[in-house]
Amino acid sequence: MTQTIAIARRELLAYFSTAVGYVVLALFLLMSGMLFSLTTLHTGVEATMRSFFDLSFFLLLFIAPAISMRLLSEEMRLGTLESLMTCPVSDAQVVIGKWIGSVGFFVLMLAPTLLYLLVLEWYSSPDYGSIFAGYAGLLLVGGLYLALGTLASAIWPSQVLAYLVAVFFWLLFVGLTSWLPRFVGDPWSDILFRMSVEQRYSNDFAKGVIDTSTIVYFASGMVLFLTAAVKIVESRRWR
Amino acid sequence: MIEIEHLTKCYGSFQAVRDVSLSIPKGQVLGLLGPNGAGKSTIIRIVTGYLPPTAGRAAVDGFDSVTQSHDVRRRLGYLPESNPLYAEMRVVEYLHFRGRLFGLPREDRRRAVERVIERCWLSEMRRRQIGRLSKGYRQRVGLAAALLHNPPVLILDEPTSGLDPIQIRETRHLIRELAGEHTMVLSSHILPEVEVTCDRIVIIARGAIRADGTVDQLRQKAGEAQRYVLEVQTPPGDAGVREELGRLPGVTKVDALAADGWMRFEVSAAAGTGDLREALGRVVGERRLPCRELHRNTGSLEQLFVRITAEAEAA
C-alpha cells in the first residue's frame, strides 16, 4: 500500500513539473468556464450545472487520454521502468499507483469548477443533490477513461500513439453504443444501450440518479482495463 | 551470495546467454568483462529479476530471482546500464521516493537519504532537479539510489560509461570505497575499469564465460605466449641476424622492421619456452652489434581480452 501511494504521489507531482499538466488544466477550465458563463449565467435559466456536466463528458473524451498517455509510455521510453521494477514493488502496484495518480490529477482539475457552484449559490438556490450526483458521475467516467488510457500507455511506448488509440477507442465506443442502437433490431439495441457510457452518464447522474447497476458498470470497466494493463506489464517477462 | 546455474536466455531465435554458471561468494567484487552485446546486461537483468531466464536459475542469498523476486530485490542495489532517472524530480525527492518504494519508515528513510547524500558527495546538489545535473552527478544519484536501503549486494551495470576522465576517477574511487562493505558485481567493456576495482574477473563473449580468475591468474594466462623486442643496428643487406634469431629454441616467428637506421625485431616464442632474453643477448654480443633495446613483453590482460573476444567472434 505504501508503495502504491508512493507511486501515485510521484505521478501526481510529475504532472505539475511539466507543461502538459498545466496546459490540460488550463484548457479544461477555459472551455468549461466559457460554457458555464455562456449557457448558465443568464436570467431565467435554471440554476443547474447540467450544461457543464454535459460538456465535461464530451471534453473528457479528449482530455482523459492526454492525462493518461504518459503513465507507462514514458517509463518505457526513458528506461525508468527497469529501476522501478527492480524495487520490491509488484506490477499491479505500479499500474494501480499510476492510475490513482492520474485520477488525483483529474480531481484537482475538477476542483476549481466548484467555484461555479459558489456563483450559482450567490444568485439562486441550486439543487445540490443533482450537482453532487453529476460530480460523482464525472469521477466515474474519468476513472474509466483513465483506466483505458493506462492500458493504452502500457501497450505503446509512444505517448502520441497511446493518446490517439485511447481517443479513437472512446469515439468508436461512444459512437457504437449511442448511435448504432437506433439502426439495429431489438435485442441488440437494448444491449448496446446498456453498454453506453453516455446513456449511463446523462440518463442517471446528470439527472441526479445514482443507480447501483451503473456503479457496478463503471467499477467493472475500470477493473477490466487495469487488469489488462497489469497483464501487459507482466508480459514483458515472457516476451 | 549470488549463485548462477546453467543460465540460458534466448530473445526469439537469438541466444544472448548460453549455459552460464557462476558462484560469487560473500564480499567478493566481481568484474563482468566483455565487449558490447556479449550478454553482460542480460545476465545482470536475470539476477535482478527484471527478466526471467529461458533455462537455468539465479539466486541471491538463497532466494530465487524468479519465484522469490521480492526477497531478491530487497537485497539488491542495482544501477542499470543507462542509469535511468526521473528528470523532473529533485535529488532528495527522488531518494525519498526510492526509500518509500523499499518500504523504509519515515525516520529511517530520512537518515538513509542523508547517509547516501553524504556518501556520494551530493550535498550541494540535493535541491537540484536531476535533469539539470551533469552526467557525473546523475551517476552519483543513481549510485545513491542503489545504496539507499543498504543492500548486501550491489550490481552496477557499466557504472562509468559516458563519463569524462575525472568523473570516471571519482566513480571508481567511490566503487573501491564501497567494495569493502558489499558483495559487488560490476560490468564493463573497458578492461582497466575492472582491473583496478575487482578481486575477480569473468570474461564474457557471445553469451558464454571465456575466462574466470583473479587479475593475477588471468595475467599469467595471458603471459603464456611471450614476445621479445630487440632493436639493433645491422649491416645493410644482412639477413643473418634474423635467421639466427629464428633458429633459437621455441621461437615461432620473427618480425623485422627497419626504422631510421635501426632494425627492430619482434620475436614470438611458444608457451613454456622459458626466458629467451639471455639467448637473445648472446646473439647480439657475439656479433658485436650496437643495441639500444632488449625487453620482454609479459602478455597484458588487454591482449588476453582481445584474443578471447576475437576467438569467440570467429567461432
Coordinates of C-alpha atoms in Angstrom, one line a residue:
Chain A
M1 CA 0.0 0.0 0.0
T2 CA 2.8 2.4 1.0
Q3 CA 4.4 1.6 -2.4
T4 CA 1.2 2.2 -4.3
I5 CA 0.7 5.6 -2.6
A6 CA 4.4 6.5 -3.2
I7 CA 4.0 5.8 -6.9
A8 CA 0.6 7.7 -7.1
R9 CA 2.2 10.6 -5.3
R10 CA 5.2 10.8 -7.6
E11 CA 2.9 10.6 -10.6
L12 CA 0.7 13.4 -9.4
L13 CA 3.7 15.7 -8.7
A14 CA 5.1 14.9 -12.1
Y15 CA 2.0 16.5 -13.8
F16 CA 2.9 19.8 -12.2
S17 CA 6.5 19.7 -13.2
T18 CA 5.8 19.5 -16.9
A19 CA 3.9 21.8 -19.2
V20 CA 1.4 19.1 -20.2
G21 CA -0.3 19.2 -16.8
Y22 CA -0.8 22.9 -16.8
V23 CA -1.9 23.0 -20.4
V24 CA -4.5 20.3 -19.9
L25 CA -5.7 22.0 -16.7
A26 CA -5.9 25.4 -18.3
L27 CA -7.7 24.2 -21.5
F28 CA -10.3 22.3 -19.5
L29 CA -11.0 25.2 -17.1
L30 CA -11.1 27.7 -20.1
M31 CA -13.6 25.6 -22.0
S32 CA -15.8 24.7 -19.1
G33 CA -15.7 28.2 -17.7
M34 CA -16.7 29.7 -21.0
L35 CA -19.5 27.3 -21.5
F36 CA -20.8 27.9 -18.0
S37 CA -20.9 31.7 -18.4
L38 CA -22.5 31.5 -21.9
T39 CA -25.2 28.9 -21.2
T40 CA -26.0 29.0 -17.5
L41 CA -25.3 32.6 -16.3
H42 CA -28.5 34.1 -17.7
T43 CA -31.7 35.4 -16.1
G44 CA -34.4 32.8 -16.3
V45 CA -32.1 29.9 -16.8
E46 CA -32.3 27.0 -14.3
A47 CA -29.7 27.1 -11.6
T48 CA -28.2 23.7 -12.5
M49 CA -24.8 22.6 -13.8
R50 CA -26.4 20.4 -16.4
S51 CA -24.7 22.0 -19.3
F52 CA -21.3 21.9 -17.5
F53 CA -21.7 18.2 -16.9
D54 CA -22.7 17.5 -20.5
L55 CA -19.8 19.4 -21.9
S56 CA -17.3 17.9 -19.5
F57 CA -18.4 14.4 -20.6
F58 CA -17.6 15.5 -24.2
L59 CA -14.3 17.2 -23.2
L60 CA -13.2 14.2 -21.2
L61 CA -13.0 12.1 -24.4
F62 CA -10.0 14.2 -25.4
I63 CA -8.6 15.3 -22.1
A64 CA -8.5 12.0 -20.2
P65 CA -6.2 10.3 -22.8
A66 CA -3.9 13.3 -22.5
I67 CA -3.7 12.8 -18.8
S68 CA -3.0 9.1 -19.0
M69 CA -0.8 8.9 -22.1
R70 CA 2.5 9.3 -20.3
L71 CA 1.8 7.0 -17.4
L72 CA 3.7 3.9 -18.6
S73 CA 4.8 5.0 -22.0
E74 CA 7.3 7.4 -20.6
E75 CA 8.7 4.9 -18.1
M76 CA 9.3 2.5 -21.0
R77 CA 10.8 5.2 -23.2
L78 CA 13.2 6.5 -20.6
G79 CA 14.1 3.1 -19.2
T80 CA 13.0 4.1 -15.7
L81 CA 10.7 1.1 -15.8
E82 CA 13.7 -1.1 -15.2
S83 CA 14.7 0.7 -12.0
L84 CA 11.1 0.8 -10.8
M85 CA 10.6 -2.9 -11.5
T86 CA 13.8 -3.9 -9.7
C87 CA 12.4 -2.3 -6.5
P88 CA 10.3 -4.5 -4.3
V89 CA 7.0 -3.5 -5.9
S90 CA 4.6 -5.6 -7.8
D91 CA 3.4 -4.9 -11.4
A92 CA -0.1 -4.3 -10.0
Q93 CA 1.2 -1.8 -7.5
V94 CA 2.9 0.1 -10.3
V95 CA -0.1 0.1 -12.6
I96 CA -2.7 1.0 -9.9
G97 CA -0.4 3.6 -8.3
K98 CA 0.0 5.3 -11.7
W99 CA -3.8 5.2 -12.3
I100 CA -4.5 6.6 -8.9
G101 CA -2.0 9.4 -9.6
S102 CA -3.8 10.3 -12.8
V103 CA -7.2 10.2 -11.1
G104 CA -5.8 12.5 -8.5
F105 CA -4.8 15.0 -11.2
F106 CA -8.3 14.7 -12.6
V107 CA -9.8 15.5 -9.2
L108 CA -7.5 18.6 -8.9
M109 CA -8.6 19.6 -12.4
L110 CA -12.3 19.4 -11.4
A111 CA -11.8 21.1 -8.0
P112 CA -11.7 24.7 -9.3
T113 CA -15.1 24.1 -11.0
L114 CA -16.6 24.1 -7.5
L115 CA -16.4 27.9 -7.9
Y116 CA -19.2 27.7 -10.4
L117 CA -21.3 26.3 -7.6
L118 CA -20.5 29.3 -5.5
V119 CA -21.6 31.6 -8.3
L120 CA -24.9 29.7 -8.5
E121 CA -25.3 29.9 -4.8
W122 CA -24.8 33.6 -4.9
Y123 CA -27.6 34.2 -7.4
S124 CA -30.1 31.5 -6.6
S125 CA -30.5 28.2 -4.8
P126 CA -29.1 25.3 -6.8
D127 CA -30.2 21.7 -6.4
Y128 CA -27.2 20.2 -4.6
G129 CA -28.4 16.6 -5.0
S130 CA -28.2 16.6 -8.7
I131 CA -24.9 18.5 -8.6
F132 CA -23.4 16.0 -6.3
A133 CA -24.6 13.2 -8.5
G134 CA -23.1 15.0 -11.5
Y135 CA -19.7 15.2 -9.9
A136 CA -19.9 11.6 -8.8
G137 CA -20.7 10.6 -12.4
L138 CA -17.9 12.7 -13.8
L139 CA -15.4 11.0 -11.4
L140 CA -16.6 7.5 -12.5
V141 CA -16.4 8.4 -16.2
G142 CA -13.0 9.9 -15.7
G143 CA -11.8 6.9 -13.8
L144 CA -13.0 4.6 -16.5
Y145 CA -11.4 6.7 -19.3
L146 CA -8.1 6.9 -17.4
A147 CA -8.1 3.2 -16.8
L148 CA -8.3 2.6 -20.5
G149 CA -5.6 5.3 -21.1
T150 CA -3.4 3.4 -18.6
L151 CA -3.8 0.3 -20.6
A152 CA -3.0 2.1 -23.9
S153 CA 0.1 3.6 -22.4
A154 CA 1.2 0.1 -21.1
I155 CA 0.9 -1.2 -24.7
W156 CA 2.7 1.6 -26.6
P157 CA 5.9 3.2 -25.6
S158 CA 4.9 6.2 -27.7
Q159 CA 2.8 8.8 -25.9
V160 CA 1.3 10.0 -29.2
L161 CA 0.1 6.5 -30.1
A162 CA -1.2 5.9 -26.6
Y163 CA -3.2 9.2 -26.8
L164 CA -4.6 8.6 -30.3
V165 CA -5.6 5.0 -29.6
A166 CA -7.4 6.0 -26.4
V167 CA -9.3 8.8 -28.1
F168 CA -10.3 6.6 -31.1
F169 CA -11.3 3.8 -28.8
W170 CA -13.7 6.1 -26.9
L171 CA -15.0 7.8 -30.0
L172 CA -15.7 4.4 -31.5
F173 CA -17.2 3.1 -28.3
V174 CA -19.4 6.0 -27.7
G175 CA -20.4 6.1 -31.4
L176 CA -21.3 2.4 -31.4
T177 CA -23.3 2.4 -28.2
S178 CA -25.1 5.7 -28.7
W179 CA -26.0 5.8 -32.4
L180 CA -25.9 2.2 -33.6
P181 CA -28.8 1.1 -31.3
R182 CA -31.1 3.3 -33.5
F183 CA -30.4 1.2 -36.5
V184 CA -30.3 -2.4 -35.2
G185 CA -33.0 -4.7 -34.1
D186 CA -34.4 -5.1 -30.6
P187 CA -32.2 -7.4 -28.6
W188 CA -29.1 -5.7 -29.9
S189 CA -30.2 -2.1 -29.4
D190 CA -31.0 -2.8 -25.8
I191 CA -27.7 -4.5 -25.1
L192 CA -25.8 -1.7 -26.8
F193 CA -27.8 0.9 -24.8
R194 CA -26.8 -0.8 -21.6
M195 CA -23.2 -0.6 -22.6
S196 CA -23.3 3.0 -23.4
V197 CA -21.2 5.3 -21.2
E198 CA -23.1 8.3 -22.4
Q199 CA -26.5 6.7 -21.5
R200 CA -25.3 5.8 -18.1
Y201 CA -23.9 9.2 -17.5
S202 CA -26.6 11.6 -18.9
N203 CA -29.6 9.5 -18.0
D204 CA -28.5 8.8 -14.5
F205 CA -26.0 11.1 -13.0
A206 CA -26.8 14.3 -14.8
K207 CA -30.4 13.8 -13.7
G208 CA -29.3 13.2 -10.1
V209 CA -29.9 9.5 -10.0
I210 CA -27.2 7.1 -8.7
D211 CA -28.1 3.5 -9.7
T212 CA -26.2 0.6 -8.3
S213 CA -26.0 -1.2 -11.6
T214 CA -24.4 1.9 -13.1
I215 CA -21.7 2.0 -10.3
V216 CA -21.1 -1.7 -11.0
Y217 CA -20.8 -0.9 -14.7
F218 CA -18.1 1.7 -14.2
A219 CA -16.3 -0.3 -11.5
S220 CA -16.1 -3.4 -13.6
G221 CA -14.9 -1.4 -16.6
M222 CA -12.1 0.0 -14.6
V223 CA -11.1 -3.4 -13.1
L224 CA -11.2 -4.8 -16.6
F225 CA -8.9 -2.2 -18.1
L226 CA -6.5 -2.1 -15.2
T227 CA -6.2 -5.9 -15.1
A228 CA -5.4 -5.9 -18.8
A229 CA -2.7 -3.2 -18.2
V230 CA -1.2 -5.3 -15.4
K231 CA -1.1 -8.3 -17.7
I232 CA 0.6 -6.3 -20.4
V233 CA 3.3 -5.1 -18.0
E234 CA 3.7 -8.7 -16.8
S235 CA 4.0 -9.9 -20.4
R236 CA 7.5 -8.3 -20.5
R237 CA 8.6 -11.4 -18.6
W238 CA 7.7 -13.9 -21.3
R239 CA 8.1 -11.9 -24.4
Chain B
M1 CA 25.9 -14.8 -2.1
I2 CA 25.0 -15.0 -5.8
E3 CA 24.5 -18.3 -7.5
I4 CA 24.0 -18.6 -11.2
E5 CA 23.4 -22.1 -12.5
H6 CA 23.3 -23.1 -16.2
L7 CA 21.7 -19.8 -17.2
T8 CA 20.4 -19.5 -20.8
K9 CA 18.5 -16.7 -22.3
C10 CA 17.0 -16.5 -25.8
Y11 CA 15.5 -13.5 -27.4
G12 CA 13.4 -15.2 -30.2
S13 CA 15.9 -17.3 -32.0
F14 CA 18.9 -15.3 -30.7
Q15 CA 20.8 -16.9 -27.8
A16 CA 22.1 -14.0 -25.7
V17 CA 23.4 -16.1 -22.8
R18 CA 24.4 -19.7 -23.2
D19 CA 24.7 -22.0 -20.2
V20 CA 26.5 -19.6 -17.8
S21 CA 27.3 -20.8 -14.3
L22 CA 28.9 -18.6 -11.7
S23 CA 29.2 -18.6 -7.9
I24 CA 30.0 -15.3 -6.2
P25 CA 30.9 -15.6 -2.5
K26 CA 30.0 -13.0 0.1
G27 CA 32.2 -9.9 0.0
Q28 CA 33.7 -10.6 -3.4
V29 CA 33.9 -7.8 -6.0
L30 CA 33.4 -9.5 -9.4
G31 CA 34.0 -7.8 -12.7
L32 CA 32.0 -8.9 -15.7
L33 CA 34.1 -8.0 -18.7
G34 CA 33.1 -8.4 -22.3
P35 CA 32.5 -6.5 -25.5
N36 CA 29.2 -4.7 -26.1
G37 CA 26.5 -7.2 -26.8
A38 CA 28.3 -10.0 -25.0
G39 CA 25.3 -10.7 -22.7
K40 CA 26.5 -8.9 -19.6
S41 CA 23.4 -6.9 -19.1
T42 CA 21.2 -9.8 -19.8
I43 CA 22.8 -11.9 -17.1
I44 CA 22.5 -8.9 -14.7
R45 CA 18.9 -8.4 -15.6
I46 CA 18.1 -12.0 -14.9
V47 CA 19.9 -11.9 -11.5
T48 CA 17.9 -8.7 -10.5
G49 CA 14.6 -10.5 -11.5
Y50 CA 13.8 -8.0 -14.3
L51 CA 14.0 -10.7 -16.9
P52 CA 13.2 -14.4 -16.5
P53 CA 15.8 -16.9 -17.8
T54 CA 14.9 -19.2 -20.6
A55 CA 16.6 -22.0 -18.7
G56 CA 18.7 -22.3 -15.6
R57 CA 18.3 -20.3 -12.5
A58 CA 19.8 -17.4 -10.5
A59 CA 19.7 -16.9 -6.7
V60 CA 20.7 -14.1 -4.4
D61 CA 21.4 -15.0 -0.7
G62 CA 19.5 -18.3 -1.3
F63 CA 16.4 -16.6 -2.8
D64 CA 15.3 -17.5 -6.4
S65 CA 15.2 -14.5 -8.7
V66 CA 12.0 -15.6 -10.3
T67 CA 9.9 -17.2 -7.6
Q68 CA 11.2 -15.1 -4.7
S69 CA 11.8 -11.9 -6.7
H70 CA 10.8 -9.5 -3.9
D71 CA 13.2 -11.1 -1.4
V72 CA 15.9 -10.8 -4.0
R73 CA 15.1 -7.1 -4.9
R74 CA 15.2 -6.1 -1.2
R75 CA 18.8 -7.4 -1.0
L76 CA 20.0 -5.8 -4.2
G77 CA 21.2 -2.3 -5.0
Y78 CA 21.1 -2.0 -8.8
L79 CA 22.4 0.7 -11.1
P80 CA 21.0 -0.1 -14.6
E81 CA 23.1 0.4 -17.6
S82 CA 21.8 3.8 -18.8
N83 CA 21.1 5.0 -15.3
P84 CA 17.5 6.0 -15.9
L85 CA 16.2 8.7 -13.6
Y86 CA 13.1 11.0 -13.4
A87 CA 14.5 14.2 -14.8
E88 CA 11.8 16.4 -13.3
M89 CA 12.4 15.3 -9.7
R90 CA 14.8 16.9 -7.3
V91 CA 17.7 14.8 -5.9
V92 CA 16.2 14.5 -2.3
E93 CA 12.7 14.0 -3.7
Y94 CA 13.9 11.1 -5.8
L95 CA 15.8 9.5 -3.0
H96 CA 12.8 9.7 -0.7
F97 CA 10.6 8.2 -3.4
R98 CA 13.0 5.3 -3.7
G99 CA 13.0 4.9 0.1
R100 CA 9.2 4.7 0.1
L101 CA 9.3 2.0 -2.6
F102 CA 11.6 0.0 -0.4
G103 CA 9.2 0.5 2.5
L104 CA 11.6 2.4 4.7
P105 CA 9.7 4.1 7.6
R106 CA 9.9 7.9 7.7
E107 CA 12.7 8.3 10.3
D108 CA 14.9 5.5 8.8
R109 CA 14.3 6.9 5.3
R110 CA 15.4 10.4 6.3
R111 CA 18.6 9.0 7.9
A112 CA 19.2 6.8 4.9
V113 CA 18.8 9.7 2.4
E114 CA 21.2 11.9 4.4
R115 CA 23.7 9.0 4.6
V116 CA 23.8 8.3 0.8
I117 CA 23.8 12.0 0.0
E118 CA 27.0 12.4 2.1
R119 CA 28.4 9.2 0.8
C120 CA 28.0 10.1 -2.8
W121 CA 29.1 13.7 -2.4
L122 CA 25.7 15.1 -3.4
S123 CA 25.2 17.6 -0.6
E124 CA 25.5 20.7 -2.8
M125 CA 23.1 19.2 -5.4
R126 CA 20.4 18.0 -3.0
R127 CA 17.8 20.5 -4.1
R128 CA 18.7 20.4 -7.8
Q129 CA 16.5 18.9 -10.4
I130 CA 18.0 15.7 -11.7
G131 CA 17.5 16.7 -15.3
R132 CA 19.8 19.7 -14.7
L133 CA 22.7 17.7 -13.3
S134 CA 25.8 16.8 -15.2
K135 CA 26.3 13.2 -16.2
G136 CA 28.7 12.6 -13.4
Y137 CA 26.3 13.9 -10.8
R138 CA 23.5 11.9 -12.3
Q139 CA 25.6 8.8 -11.9
R140 CA 26.1 9.6 -8.3
V141 CA 22.4 10.0 -7.8
G142 CA 21.9 6.5 -9.4
L143 CA 24.5 5.1 -7.1
A144 CA 23.0 6.8 -4.1
A145 CA 19.6 5.3 -5.0
A146 CA 21.2 1.9 -5.3
L147 CA 22.8 2.3 -1.8
L148 CA 19.7 3.7 -0.1
H149 CA 18.4 0.6 1.5
N150 CA 21.9 -0.6 2.4
P151 CA 21.8 -3.8 0.4
P152 CA 24.3 -6.5 1.0
V153 CA 24.6 -6.9 -2.8
L154 CA 25.4 -4.2 -5.3
I155 CA 25.1 -4.6 -9.0
L156 CA 26.5 -1.9 -11.2
D157 CA 26.0 -2.2 -15.0
E158 CA 28.6 -0.1 -16.8
P159 CA 28.9 2.5 -14.0
T160 CA 31.3 4.7 -15.8
S161 CA 30.1 4.7 -19.3
G162 CA 29.7 8.2 -20.8
L163 CA 31.6 9.9 -18.0
D164 CA 34.7 12.2 -18.6
P165 CA 38.1 11.0 -17.2
I166 CA 37.7 13.0 -13.9
Q167 CA 34.2 11.7 -13.3
I168 CA 35.5 8.2 -14.1
R169 CA 38.2 8.5 -11.5
E170 CA 35.7 9.8 -8.9
T171 CA 33.3 7.0 -9.6
R172 CA 36.0 4.3 -9.4
H173 CA 37.1 5.8 -6.1
L174 CA 33.6 5.6 -4.8
I175 CA 33.3 2.0 -6.0
R176 CA 36.5 1.0 -4.3
E177 CA 35.3 2.5 -1.1
L178 CA 32.1 0.6 -1.3
A179 CA 33.9 -2.7 -2.2
G180 CA 34.7 -3.5 1.5
E181 CA 31.0 -3.4 2.6
H182 CA 29.1 -5.1 -0.2
T183 CA 29.3 -8.1 -2.4
M184 CA 29.6 -6.5 -5.8
V185 CA 29.1 -7.2 -9.4
L186 CA 30.4 -4.7 -11.9
S187 CA 30.1 -4.9 -15.6
S188 CA 32.2 -3.1 -18.1
H189 CA 33.6 -3.4 -21.6
I190 CA 36.7 -1.5 -20.5
L191 CA 39.4 -3.6 -19.0
P192 CA 41.2 -1.1 -16.7
E193 CA 37.8 -0.5 -15.1
V194 CA 37.6 -4.0 -13.7
E195 CA 41.3 -4.4 -13.4
V196 CA 41.6 -1.7 -10.7
T197 CA 38.4 -2.4 -8.8
C198 CA 37.7 -6.1 -8.9
D199 CA 39.0 -9.2 -7.0
R200 CA 37.9 -11.5 -9.7
I201 CA 37.3 -11.1 -13.4
V202 CA 35.0 -13.1 -15.6
I203 CA 35.4 -12.5 -19.3
I204 CA 32.2 -13.0 -21.3
A205 CA 31.9 -13.1 -25.1
R206 CA 29.0 -14.2 -27.2
G207 CA 26.9 -15.1 -24.2
A208 CA 29.4 -17.6 -22.6
I209 CA 32.1 -17.4 -19.9
R210 CA 35.5 -17.5 -21.7
A211 CA 37.9 -16.8 -18.7
D212 CA 37.5 -16.6 -15.0
G213 CA 40.1 -15.8 -12.3
T214 CA 41.8 -13.2 -10.2
V215 CA 43.7 -10.5 -12.0
D216 CA 47.0 -12.3 -11.4
Q217 CA 45.7 -15.6 -12.6
L218 CA 44.5 -14.1 -15.8
R219 CA 47.7 -12.2 -16.2
Q220 CA 49.7 -15.4 -16.0
K221 CA 47.3 -17.0 -18.5
A222 CA 47.8 -14.0 -20.8
G223 CA 51.6 -14.2 -20.4
E224 CA 51.8 -17.8 -21.7
A225 CA 52.8 -16.8 -25.2
Q226 CA 55.8 -14.4 -24.9
R227 CA 57.1 -11.7 -27.1
Y228 CA 60.5 -10.1 -27.1
V229 CA 61.6 -6.8 -28.7
L230 CA 65.1 -6.4 -29.8
E231 CA 66.4 -3.2 -31.5
V232 CA 69.9 -3.3 -33.0
Q233 CA 71.9 -1.8 -35.8
T234 CA 72.7 -4.4 -38.5
P235 CA 74.9 -4.0 -41.6
P236 CA 72.8 -3.2 -44.6
G237 CA 71.5 -6.2 -46.5
D238 CA 72.5 -8.6 -43.7
A239 CA 69.7 -11.2 -43.1
G240 CA 71.9 -13.4 -40.8
V241 CA 70.6 -11.9 -37.5
R242 CA 67.1 -12.6 -38.4
E243 CA 67.8 -16.2 -39.4
E244 CA 69.8 -16.8 -36.2
L245 CA 67.0 -15.5 -34.1
G246 CA 64.6 -17.7 -35.9
R247 CA 66.8 -20.8 -35.0
L248 CA 66.7 -20.2 -31.2
P249 CA 64.7 -22.9 -29.4
G250 CA 61.0 -22.2 -29.0
V251 CA 60.9 -19.2 -31.4
T252 CA 57.8 -19.3 -33.6
K253 CA 58.1 -16.1 -35.5
V254 CA 60.5 -13.2 -36.1
D255 CA 59.2 -9.9 -37.5
A256 CA 61.7 -7.3 -38.6
L257 CA 61.1 -3.6 -39.1
A258 CA 63.7 -1.1 -40.3
A259 CA 63.4 2.5 -39.0
D260 CA 66.0 5.3 -39.0
G261 CA 69.0 3.0 -39.5
W262 CA 67.9 0.6 -36.7
M263 CA 66.4 -2.8 -37.1
R264 CA 63.5 -3.7 -34.7
F265 CA 63.0 -7.4 -34.3
E266 CA 59.8 -8.8 -32.7
V267 CA 60.4 -12.3 -31.6
S268 CA 57.5 -14.5 -30.6
A269 CA 58.1 -17.7 -28.6
A270 CA 55.8 -20.5 -27.8
A271 CA 54.3 -21.0 -24.3
G272 CA 56.6 -22.8 -21.8
T273 CA 59.9 -21.8 -23.6
G274 CA 61.4 -20.1 -20.6
D275 CA 63.2 -16.8 -20.7
L276 CA 64.9 -16.1 -24.0
R277 CA 66.4 -12.8 -23.1
E278 CA 69.8 -14.2 -22.3
A279 CA 70.0 -16.1 -25.6
L280 CA 69.0 -13.0 -27.5
G281 CA 71.7 -11.0 -25.7
R282 CA 74.2 -13.6 -26.7
V283 CA 73.3 -13.3 -30.4
V284 CA 73.8 -9.5 -30.2
G285 CA 77.1 -9.9 -28.2
E286 CA 78.7 -12.4 -30.5
R287 CA 78.1 -10.2 -33.5
R288 CA 79.1 -7.0 -31.6
L289 CA 76.1 -5.2 -32.8
P290 CA 75.1 -1.8 -31.4
C291 CA 72.0 -2.4 -29.3
R292 CA 69.6 0.1 -27.9
E293 CA 66.7 -2.1 -26.7
L294 CA 66.0 -5.6 -25.5
H295 CA 62.9 -6.4 -23.5
R296 CA 60.2 -9.0 -22.9
N297 CA 56.5 -8.3 -23.2
T298 CA 54.7 -10.1 -20.5
G299 CA 51.3 -10.5 -22.0
S300 CA 48.9 -8.0 -20.7
L301 CA 45.3 -8.6 -19.7
E302 CA 44.3 -6.4 -22.6
Q303 CA 45.9 -8.9 -25.1
L304 CA 44.1 -11.8 -23.4
F305 CA 40.8 -9.9 -23.5
V306 CA 41.3 -9.1 -27.2
R307 CA 42.3 -12.6 -28.0
I308 CA 39.5 -14.2 -26.2
T309 CA 36.8 -12.0 -27.7
A310 CA 38.3 -12.3 -31.2
E311 CA 38.3 -16.1 -30.8
A312 CA 34.7 -16.0 -29.7
E313 CA 33.7 -13.8 -32.6
A314 CA 35.4 -16.1 -35.1
A315 CA 33.8 -19.3 -33.6

